[in-house]
PDB file of N, CA and C in Angstrom:
ATOM      1  N   MET A   1     116.808  97.277  93.832  1.00 76.00           N
ATOM      2  CA  MET A   1     115.885  97.251  92.693  1.00 76.00           C
ATOM      3  C   MET A   1     115.426  98.521  92.440  1.00 76.00           C
ATOM      4  N   ASN A   2     115.580  98.894  91.125  1.00 92.00           N
ATOM      5  CA  ASN A   2     114.988 100.451  90.709  1.00 92.00           C
ATOM      6  C   ASN A   2     113.471 100.376  90.704  1.00 92.00           C
ATOM      7  N   LEU A   3     112.792 101.503  90.878  1.00 94.00           N
ATOM      8  CA  LEU A   3     111.447 101.689  90.753  1.00 94.00           C
ATOM      9  C   LEU A   3     110.698 101.270  89.617  1.00 94.00           C
ATOM     10  N   ARG A   4     111.399 101.304  88.458  1.00 95.00           N
ATOM     11  CA  ARG A   4     110.762 100.855  87.215  1.00 95.00           C
ATOM     12  C   ARG A   4     110.625  99.431  87.237  1.00 95.00           C
ATOM     13  N   ALA A   5     111.745  98.655  87.856  1.00 95.00           N
ATOM     14  CA  ALA A   5     111.526  97.251  87.846  1.00 95.00           C
ATOM     15  C   ALA A   5     110.427  96.978  88.985  1.00 95.00           C
ATOM     16  N   VAL A   6     110.308  97.351  90.033  1.00 96.00           N
ATOM     17  CA  VAL A   6     109.435  97.249  91.068  1.00 96.00           C
ATOM     18  C   VAL A   6     108.022  97.517  90.502  1.00 96.00           C
ATOM     19  N   PHE A   7     107.838  98.517  89.792  1.00 97.00           N
ATOM     20  CA  PHE A   7     106.546  98.758  89.093  1.00 97.00           C
ATOM     21  C   PHE A   7     106.181  97.643  87.989  1.00 97.00           C
ATOM     22  N   GLY A   8     107.150  97.284  87.316  1.00 97.00           N
ATOM     23  CA  GLY A   8     106.869  96.294  86.321  1.00 97.00           C
ATOM     24  C   GLY A   8     106.384  94.874  87.122  1.00 97.00           C
ATOM     25  N   LEU A   9     107.222  94.605  88.017  1.00 96.00           N
ATOM     26  CA  LEU A   9     106.965  93.288  88.823  1.00 96.00           C
ATOM     27  C   LEU A   9     105.602  93.262  89.512  1.00 96.00           C
ATOM     28  N   ASN A  10     105.129  94.363  90.005  1.00 97.00           N
ATOM     29  CA  ASN A  10     103.969  94.645  90.690  1.00 97.00           C
ATOM     30  C   ASN A  10     102.863  94.639  89.633  1.00 97.00           C
ATOM     31  N   VAL A  11     102.923  95.261  88.538  1.00 97.00           N
ATOM     32  CA  VAL A  11     101.866  95.016  87.481  1.00 97.00           C
ATOM     33  C   VAL A  11     101.762  93.645  86.986  1.00 97.00           C
ATOM     34  N   GLN A  12     102.794  92.912  86.852  1.00 97.00           N
ATOM     35  CA  GLN A  12     102.665  91.552  86.485  1.00 97.00           C
ATOM     36  C   GLN A  12     101.979  90.681  87.549  1.00 97.00           C
ATOM     37  N   ARG A  13     102.450  90.746  88.670  1.00 97.00           N
ATOM     38  CA  ARG A  13     102.049  90.079  89.900  1.00 97.00           C
ATOM     39  C   ARG A  13     100.305  90.191  90.180  1.00 97.00           C
ATOM     40  N   LEU A  14     100.017  91.561  90.030  1.00 97.00           N
ATOM     41  CA  LEU A  14      98.638  91.749  90.298  1.00 97.00           C
ATOM     42  C   LEU A  14      97.694  91.353  89.022  1.00 97.00           C
ATOM     43  N   ARG A  15      98.360  91.496  87.790  1.00 97.00           N
ATOM     44  CA  ARG A  15      97.669  90.980  86.748  1.00 97.00           C
ATOM     45  C   ARG A  15      97.300  89.455  86.833  1.00 97.00           C
ATOM     46  N   ARG A  16      98.501  88.900  87.286  1.00 97.00           N
ATOM     47  CA  ARG A  16      98.148  87.230  87.296  1.00 97.00           C
ATOM     48  C   ARG A  16      97.437  86.929  88.453  1.00 97.00           C
ATOM     49  N   GLU A  17      97.488  87.588  89.526  1.00 97.00           N
ATOM     50  CA  GLU A  17      96.605  87.403  90.697  1.00 97.00           C
ATOM     51  C   GLU A  17      95.049  87.435  90.425  1.00 97.00           C
ATOM     52  N   LYS A  18      94.770  88.406  89.332  1.00 97.00           N
ATOM     53  CA  LYS A  18      93.428  88.645  89.068  1.00 97.00           C
ATOM     54  C   LYS A  18      93.025  87.784  87.829  1.00 97.00           C
ATOM     55  N   GLY A  19      94.000  86.843  87.364  1.00 97.00           N
ATOM     56  CA  GLY A  19      93.690  86.113  86.317  1.00 97.00           C
ATOM     57  C   GLY A  19      93.520  86.685  84.935  1.00 97.00           C
ATOM     58  N   LEU A  20      94.225  87.839  84.665  1.00 97.00           N
ATOM     59  CA  LEU A  20      94.156  88.533  83.517  1.00 97.00           C
ATOM     60  C   LEU A  20      95.352  88.301  82.720  1.00 97.00           C
ATOM     61  N   SER A  21      95.095  88.115  81.370  1.00 97.00           N
ATOM     62  CA  SER A  21      96.351  88.138  80.379  1.00 97.00           C
ATOM     63  C   SER A  21      96.769  89.482  79.959  1.00 97.00           C
ATOM     64  N   GLN A  22      97.917  89.564  79.386  1.00 97.00           N
ATOM     65  CA  GLN A  22      98.269  90.939  78.990  1.00 97.00           C
ATOM     66  C   GLN A  22      97.444  91.642  78.080  1.00 97.00           C
ATOM     67  N   GLU A  23      96.744  90.810  77.221  1.00 97.00           N
ATOM     68  CA  GLU A  23      95.777  91.248  76.255  1.00 97.00           C
ATOM     69  C   GLU A  23      94.452  91.871  77.094  1.00 97.00           C
ATOM     70  N   GLN A  24      94.201  91.237  77.975  1.00 97.00           N
ATOM     71  CA  GLN A  24      92.997  91.624  78.720  1.00 97.00           C
ATOM     72  C   GLN A  24      93.289  92.873  79.395  1.00 97.00           C
ATOM     73  N   LEU A  25      94.443  93.080  80.065  1.00 98.00           N
ATOM     74  CA  LEU A  25      94.892  94.216  80.677  1.00 98.00           C
ATOM     75  C   LEU A  25      95.068  95.413  79.828  1.00 98.00           C
ATOM     76  N   SER A  26      95.454  95.157  78.551  1.00 97.00           N
ATOM     77  CA  SER A  26      95.608  96.136  77.591  1.00 97.00           C
ATOM     78  C   SER A  26      94.179  96.658  77.065  1.00 97.00           C
ATOM     79  N   PHE A  27      93.304  95.946  76.978  1.00 97.00           N
ATOM     80  CA  PHE A  27      91.936  96.375  76.707  1.00 97.00           C
ATOM     81  C   PHE A  27      91.373  97.234  77.708  1.00 97.00           C
ATOM     82  N   ALA A  28      91.610  96.779  79.107  1.00 97.00           N
ATOM     83  CA  ALA A  28      91.050  97.509  80.197  1.00 97.00           C
ATOM     84  C   ALA A  28      91.786  98.811  80.329  1.00 97.00           C
ATOM     85  N   SER A  29      92.964  98.958  79.971  1.00 97.00           N
ATOM     86  CA  SER A  29      93.815 100.059  80.213  1.00 97.00           C
ATOM     87  C   SER A  29      93.845 101.048  79.011  1.00 97.00           C
ATOM     88  N   GLY A  30      93.645 100.434  77.824  1.00 97.00           N
ATOM     89  CA  GLY A  30      93.839 101.381  76.614  1.00 97.00           C
ATOM     90  C   GLY A  30      95.269 101.367  76.260  1.00 97.00           C
ATOM     91  N   ARG A  31      96.088 100.634  76.572  1.00 97.00           N
ATOM     92  CA  ARG A  31      97.341 100.488  76.232  1.00 97.00           C
ATOM     93  C   ARG A  31      97.618  99.072  75.436  1.00 97.00           C
ATOM     94  N   THR A  32      98.623  99.229  74.697  1.00 97.00           N
ATOM     95  CA  THR A  32      98.805  97.840  73.745  1.00 97.00           C
ATOM     96  C   THR A  32      99.239  96.730  74.660  1.00 97.00           C
ATOM     97  N   ARG A  33      99.259  95.591  74.086  1.00 97.00           N
ATOM     98  CA  ARG A  33      99.736  94.447  74.766  1.00 97.00           C
ATOM     99  C   ARG A  33     101.293  94.492  74.722  1.00 97.00           C
ATOM    100  N   GLY A  34     101.891  94.996  73.729  1.00 97.00           N
ATOM    101  CA  GLY A  34     103.370  95.167  73.776  1.00 97.00           C
ATOM    102  C   GLY A  34     103.882  96.166  74.784  1.00 97.00           C
ATOM    103  N   TYR A  35     103.012  97.203  74.994  1.00 97.00           N
ATOM    104  CA  TYR A  35     103.537  98.109  75.989  1.00 97.00           C
ATOM    105  C   TYR A  35     103.320  97.517  77.275  1.00 97.00           C
ATOM    106  N   ILE A  36     102.187  96.775  77.671  1.00 98.00           N
ATOM    107  CA  ILE A  36     102.221  96.143  78.943  1.00 98.00           C
ATOM    108  C   ILE A  36     103.458  95.187  79.239  1.00 98.00           C
ATOM    109  N   SER A  37     103.626  94.562  78.101  1.00 97.00           N
ATOM    110  CA  SER A  37     104.844  93.568  78.173  1.00 97.00           C
ATOM    111  C   SER A  37     106.202  94.311  78.521  1.00 97.00           C
ATOM    112  N   SER A  38     106.354  95.470  77.865  1.00 97.00           N
ATOM    113  CA  SER A  38     107.483  96.290  78.148  1.00 97.00           C
ATOM    114  C   SER A  38     107.560  96.826  79.522  1.00 97.00           C
ATOM    115  N   VAL A  39     106.343  97.165  79.934  1.00 97.00           N
ATOM    116  CA  VAL A  39     106.223  97.814  81.386  1.00 97.00           C
ATOM    117  C   VAL A  39     106.687  96.662  82.504  1.00 97.00           C
ATOM    118  N   GLU A  40     106.063  95.414  82.187  1.00 97.00           N
ATOM    119  CA  GLU A  40     106.280  94.441  83.167  1.00 97.00           C
ATOM    120  C   GLU A  40     107.858  93.874  83.185  1.00 97.00           C
ATOM    121  N   ALA A  41     108.419  94.055  82.027  1.00 96.00           N
ATOM    122  CA  ALA A  41     109.845  93.684  81.873  1.00 96.00           C
ATOM    123  C   ALA A  41     110.780  94.857  82.442  1.00 96.00           C
ATOM    124  N   GLY A  42     110.131  95.950  82.632  1.00 94.00           N
ATOM    125  CA  GLY A  42     111.024  97.087  83.159  1.00 94.00           C
ATOM    126  C   GLY A  42     111.617  97.861  82.075  1.00 94.00           C
ATOM    127  N   ARG A  43     111.345  97.665  80.888  1.00 95.00           N
ATOM    128  CA  ARG A  43     111.781  98.379  79.685  1.00 95.00           C
ATOM    129  C   ARG A  43     111.163  99.610  79.412  1.00 95.00           C
ATOM    130  N   ARG A  44     109.983  99.862  79.957  1.00 91.00           N
ATOM    131  CA  ARG A  44     109.297 101.242  79.779  1.00 91.00           C
ATOM    132  C   ARG A  44     109.312 102.046  81.025  1.00 91.00           C
ATOM    133  N   ASN A  45     109.654 103.325  80.807  1.00 92.00           N
ATOM    134  CA  ASN A  45     109.508 104.306  81.819  1.00 92.00           C
ATOM    135  C   ASN A  45     108.093 104.969  81.847  1.00 92.00           C
ATOM    136  N   ALA A  46     107.224 104.298  82.374  1.00 93.00           N
ATOM    137  CA  ALA A  46     105.680 104.760  82.479  1.00 93.00           C
ATOM    138  C   ALA A  46     105.574 106.226  83.173  1.00 93.00           C
ATOM    139  N   THR A  47     104.659 106.799  82.659  1.00 95.00           N
ATOM    140  CA  THR A  47     104.307 108.066  83.143  1.00 95.00           C
ATOM    141  C   THR A  47     103.292 107.902  84.266  1.00 95.00           C
ATOM    142  N   LEU A  48     103.063 108.992  85.026  1.00 96.00           N
ATOM    143  CA  LEU A  48     102.326 108.977  86.091  1.00 96.00           C
ATOM    144  C   LEU A  48     100.811 108.605  85.548  1.00 96.00           C
ATOM    145  N   ASP A  49     100.444 109.167  84.390  1.00 96.00           N
ATOM    146  CA  ASP A  49      99.081 108.902  83.775  1.00 96.00           C
ATOM    147  C   ASP A  49      98.885 107.480  83.691  1.00 96.00           C
ATOM    148  N   THR A  50     100.020 106.681  83.231  1.00 96.00           N
ATOM    149  CA  THR A  50      99.948 105.275  83.012  1.00 96.00           C
ATOM    150  C   THR A  50      99.874 104.702  84.214  1.00 96.00           C
ATOM    151  N   LEU A  51     100.605 104.997  85.317  1.00 97.00           N
ATOM    152  CA  LEU A  51     100.543 104.383  86.650  1.00 97.00           C
ATOM    153  C   LEU A  51      99.060 104.465  87.090  1.00 97.00           C
ATOM    154  N   GLU A  52      98.311 105.699  86.885  1.00 97.00           N
ATOM    155  CA  GLU A  52      96.978 105.728  87.398  1.00 97.00           C
ATOM    156  C   GLU A  52      95.994 104.973  86.575  1.00 97.00           C
ATOM    157  N   VAL A  53      96.253 104.891  85.294  1.00 97.00           N
ATOM    158  CA  VAL A  53      95.411 104.106  84.354  1.00 97.00           C
ATOM    159  C   VAL A  53      95.585 102.526  84.726  1.00 97.00           C
ATOM    160  N   LEU A  54      96.853 102.090  84.909  1.00 98.00           N
ATOM    161  CA  LEU A  54      97.089 100.745  85.143  1.00 98.00           C
ATOM    162  C   LEU A  54      96.416 100.217  86.584  1.00 98.00           C
ATOM    163  N   ALA A  55      96.627 101.298  87.439  1.00 98.00           N
ATOM    164  CA  ALA A  55      96.083 100.969  88.986  1.00 98.00           C
ATOM    165  C   ALA A  55      94.643 100.846  88.800  1.00 98.00           C
ATOM    166  N   THR A  56      93.926 101.602  88.152  1.00 97.00           N
ATOM    167  CA  THR A  56      92.488 101.649  87.860  1.00 97.00           C
ATOM    168  C   THR A  56      92.031 100.183  87.203  1.00 97.00           C
ATOM    169  N   ALA A  57      92.728  99.948  86.167  1.00 97.00           N
ATOM    170  CA  ALA A  57      92.384  98.705  85.438  1.00 97.00           C
ATOM    171  C   ALA A  57      92.578  97.574  86.312  1.00 97.00           C
ATOM    172  N   LEU A  58      93.578  97.537  87.125  1.00 98.00           N
ATOM    173  CA  LEU A  58      93.853  96.347  88.144  1.00 98.00           C
ATOM    174  C   LEU A  58      92.967  96.434  89.367  1.00 98.00           C
ATOM    175  N   GLY A  59      92.446  97.613  89.542  1.00 97.00           N
ATOM    176  CA  GLY A  59      91.452  97.625  90.786  1.00 97.00           C
ATOM    177  C   GLY A  59      92.358  97.891  92.152  1.00 97.00           C
ATOM    178  N   VAL A  60      93.445  98.541  91.987  1.00 97.00           N
ATOM    179  CA  VAL A  60      94.301  98.929  93.143  1.00 97.00           C
ATOM    180  C   VAL A  60      94.697 100.282  93.358  1.00 97.00           C
ATOM    181  N   GLU A  61      95.250 100.730  94.102  1.00 97.00           N
ATOM    182  CA  GLU A  61      95.497 102.043  94.490  1.00 97.00           C
ATOM    183  C   GLU A  61      97.064 102.179  93.814  1.00 97.00           C
ATOM    184  N   PRO A  62      97.388 103.217  93.222  1.00 97.00           N
ATOM    185  CA  PRO A  62      98.688 103.422  92.491  1.00 97.00           C
ATOM    186  C   PRO A  62      99.803 103.227  93.508  1.00 97.00           C
ATOM    187  N   LYS A  63      99.798 103.530  94.841  1.00 96.00           N
ATOM    188  CA  LYS A  63     100.878 103.097  95.679  1.00 96.00           C
ATOM    189  C   LYS A  63     101.304 101.605  95.561  1.00 96.00           C
ATOM    190  N   ASP A  64     100.149 100.802  95.455  1.00 96.00           N
ATOM    191  CA  ASP A  64     100.339  99.322  95.316  1.00 96.00           C
ATOM    192  C   ASP A  64     101.150  99.075  94.211  1.00 96.00           C
ATOM    193  N   LEU A  65     101.351  99.733  93.172  1.00 97.00           N
ATOM    194  CA  LEU A  65     102.108  99.508  92.030  1.00 97.00           C
ATOM    195  C   LEU A  65     103.743  99.900  92.215  1.00 97.00           C
ATOM    196  N   ILE A  66     103.873 100.718  93.047  1.00 96.00           N
ATOM    197  CA  ILE A  66     105.276 101.230  93.167  1.00 96.00           C
ATOM    198  C   ILE A  66     105.871 100.846  94.540  1.00 96.00           C
ATOM    199  N   THR A  67     105.355 100.283  95.365  1.00 95.00           N
ATOM    200  CA  THR A  67     105.672  99.823  96.561  1.00 95.00           C
ATOM    201  C   THR A  67     106.314  98.390  96.529  1.00 95.00           C
ATOM    202  N   ALA A  68     107.527  98.244  96.875  1.00 91.00           N
ATOM    203  CA  ALA A  68     108.270  96.907  96.689  1.00 91.00           C
ATOM    204  C   ALA A  68     107.696  96.031  97.875  1.00 91.00           C
ATOM    205  N   THR A  69     107.393  94.902  97.462  1.00 81.00           N
ATOM    206  CA  THR A  69     106.869  93.769  98.318  1.00 81.00           C
ATOM    207  C   THR A  69     107.850  92.678  98.558  1.00 81.00           C
ATOM    208  N   VAL A  70     107.889  92.015  99.695  1.00 71.00           N
ATOM    209  CA  VAL A  70     108.757  90.993  99.874  1.00 71.00           C
ATOM    210  C   VAL A  70     108.077  89.764  99.483  1.00 71.00           C
ATOM    211  N   PRO A  71     108.567  88.903  98.600  1.00 64.00           N
ATOM    212  CA  PRO A  71     107.963  87.812  98.223  1.00 64.00           C
ATOM    213  C   PRO A  71     107.746  86.766  99.375  1.00 64.00           C
ATOM    214  N   LYS A  72     106.669  86.140  99.519  1.00 67.00           N
ATOM    215  CA  LYS A  72     106.210  85.115 100.494  1.00 67.00           C
ATOM    216  C   LYS A  72     107.033  83.970 100.116  1.00 67.00           C
ATOM    217  N   ARG A  73     107.791  83.500 101.244  1.00 63.00           N
ATOM    218  CA  ARG A  73     108.653  82.268 101.094  1.00 63.00           C
ATOM    219  C   ARG A  73     108.120  81.294 102.061  1.00 63.00           C
ATOM    220  N   PRO A  74     108.107  80.009 101.771  1.00 61.00           N
ATOM    221  CA  PRO A  74     107.744  78.895 102.544  1.00 61.00           C
ATOM    222  C   PRO A  74     108.741  78.960 103.758  1.00 61.00           C
ATOM    223  N   THR A  75     108.166  78.650 105.013  1.00 61.00           N
ATOM    224  CA  THR A  75     108.932  78.850 106.309  1.00 61.00           C
ATOM    225  C   THR A  75     109.875  77.635 106.575  1.00 61.00           C
ATOM    226  N   GLY A  76     109.469  76.594 105.829  1.00 60.00           N
ATOM    227  CA  GLY A  76     110.391  75.385 105.879  1.00 60.00           C
ATOM    228  C   GLY A  76     109.540  74.477 106.857  1.00 60.00           C
ATOM    229  N   ARG A  77     108.646  74.873 107.452  1.00 58.00           N
ATOM    230  CA  ARG A  77     107.645  73.929 108.291  1.00 58.00           C
ATOM    231  C   ARG A  77     106.729  73.379 107.525  1.00 58.00           C
ATOM    232  N   SER A  78     106.459  72.035 107.901  1.00 53.00           N
ATOM    233  CA  SER A  78     105.413  71.116 107.344  1.00 53.00           C
ATOM    234  C   SER A  78     104.018  71.773 107.742  1.00 53.00           C
ATOM    235  N   THR A  79     103.208  71.896 106.852  1.00 54.00           N
ATOM    236  CA  THR A  79     101.791  72.111 107.226  1.00 54.00           C
ATOM    237  C   THR A  79     100.936  71.043 107.216  1.00 54.00           C
ATOM    238  N   LYS A  80     101.495  69.781 106.962  1.00 55.00           N
ATOM    239  CA  LYS A  80     100.569  68.569 106.928  1.00 55.00           C
ATOM    240  C   LYS A  80     100.100  68.301 108.353  1.00 55.00           C
ATOM    241  N   GLN A  81      98.818  67.744 108.421  1.00 56.00           N
ATOM    242  CA  GLN A  81      98.271  67.191 109.312  1.00 56.00           C
ATOM    243  C   GLN A  81      98.818  65.833 109.764  1.00 56.00           C
ATOM    244  N   PRO A  82      98.880  65.545 111.061  1.00 54.00           N
ATOM    245  CA  PRO A  82      99.286  64.309 111.362  1.00 54.00           C
ATOM    246  C   PRO A  82      98.397  63.167 110.924  1.00 54.00           C
ATOM    247  N   ALA A  83      98.935  61.930 110.470  1.00 58.00           N
ATOM    248  CA  ALA A  83      98.126  60.910 109.912  1.00 58.00           C
ATOM    249  C   ALA A  83      97.085  60.506 111.021  1.00 58.00           C
ATOM    250  N   ARG A  84      95.896  59.952 110.559  1.00 63.00           N
ATOM    251  CA  ARG A  84      94.905  59.497 111.436  1.00 63.00           C
ATOM    252  C   ARG A  84      95.400  58.384 112.368  1.00 63.00           C
ATOM    253  N   GLY A  85      95.159  58.309 113.422  1.00 61.00           N
ATOM    254  CA  GLY A  85      95.634  57.193 114.310  1.00 61.00           C
ATOM    255  C   GLY A  85      96.948  57.668 114.891  1.00 61.00           C
ATOM    256  N   SER A  86      97.586  58.810 114.453  1.00 52.00           N
ATOM    257  CA  SER A  86      98.854  59.026 114.998  1.00 52.00           C
ATOM    258  C   SER A  86      98.707  59.671 116.428  1.00 52.00           C
ATOM    259  N   LYS A  87      99.640  59.606 117.285  1.00 59.00           N
ATOM    260  CA  LYS A  87      99.684  60.103 118.544  1.00 59.00           C
ATOM    261  C   LYS A  87     100.377  61.456 118.619  1.00 59.00           C
ATOM    262  N   ASP A  88     100.692  62.052 117.438  1.00 52.00           N
ATOM    263  CA  ASP A  88     101.193  63.485 117.490  1.00 52.00           C
ATOM    264  C   ASP A  88     100.183  64.504 117.815  1.00 52.00           C
TER     265      ASP A  88
END
């Protein structure tokens, strides 16, 4: 995966984790909603200035936006507690 795609996916993931819409992030960063959308889709080649602005708006370090993360996957193990009265 190229760096532009990693950047876009991280912006999208962090924005969603913080409960922000693209419009809210656009207001916080001074960029347009269309620009945010293009960055998240990997269609924009953002500058270092934009990297810094978006990191600040999201409350993270710039490195957090360009570091590839491995998605968390379920382990396949059940996390259910045994039923009451069960001998497990």
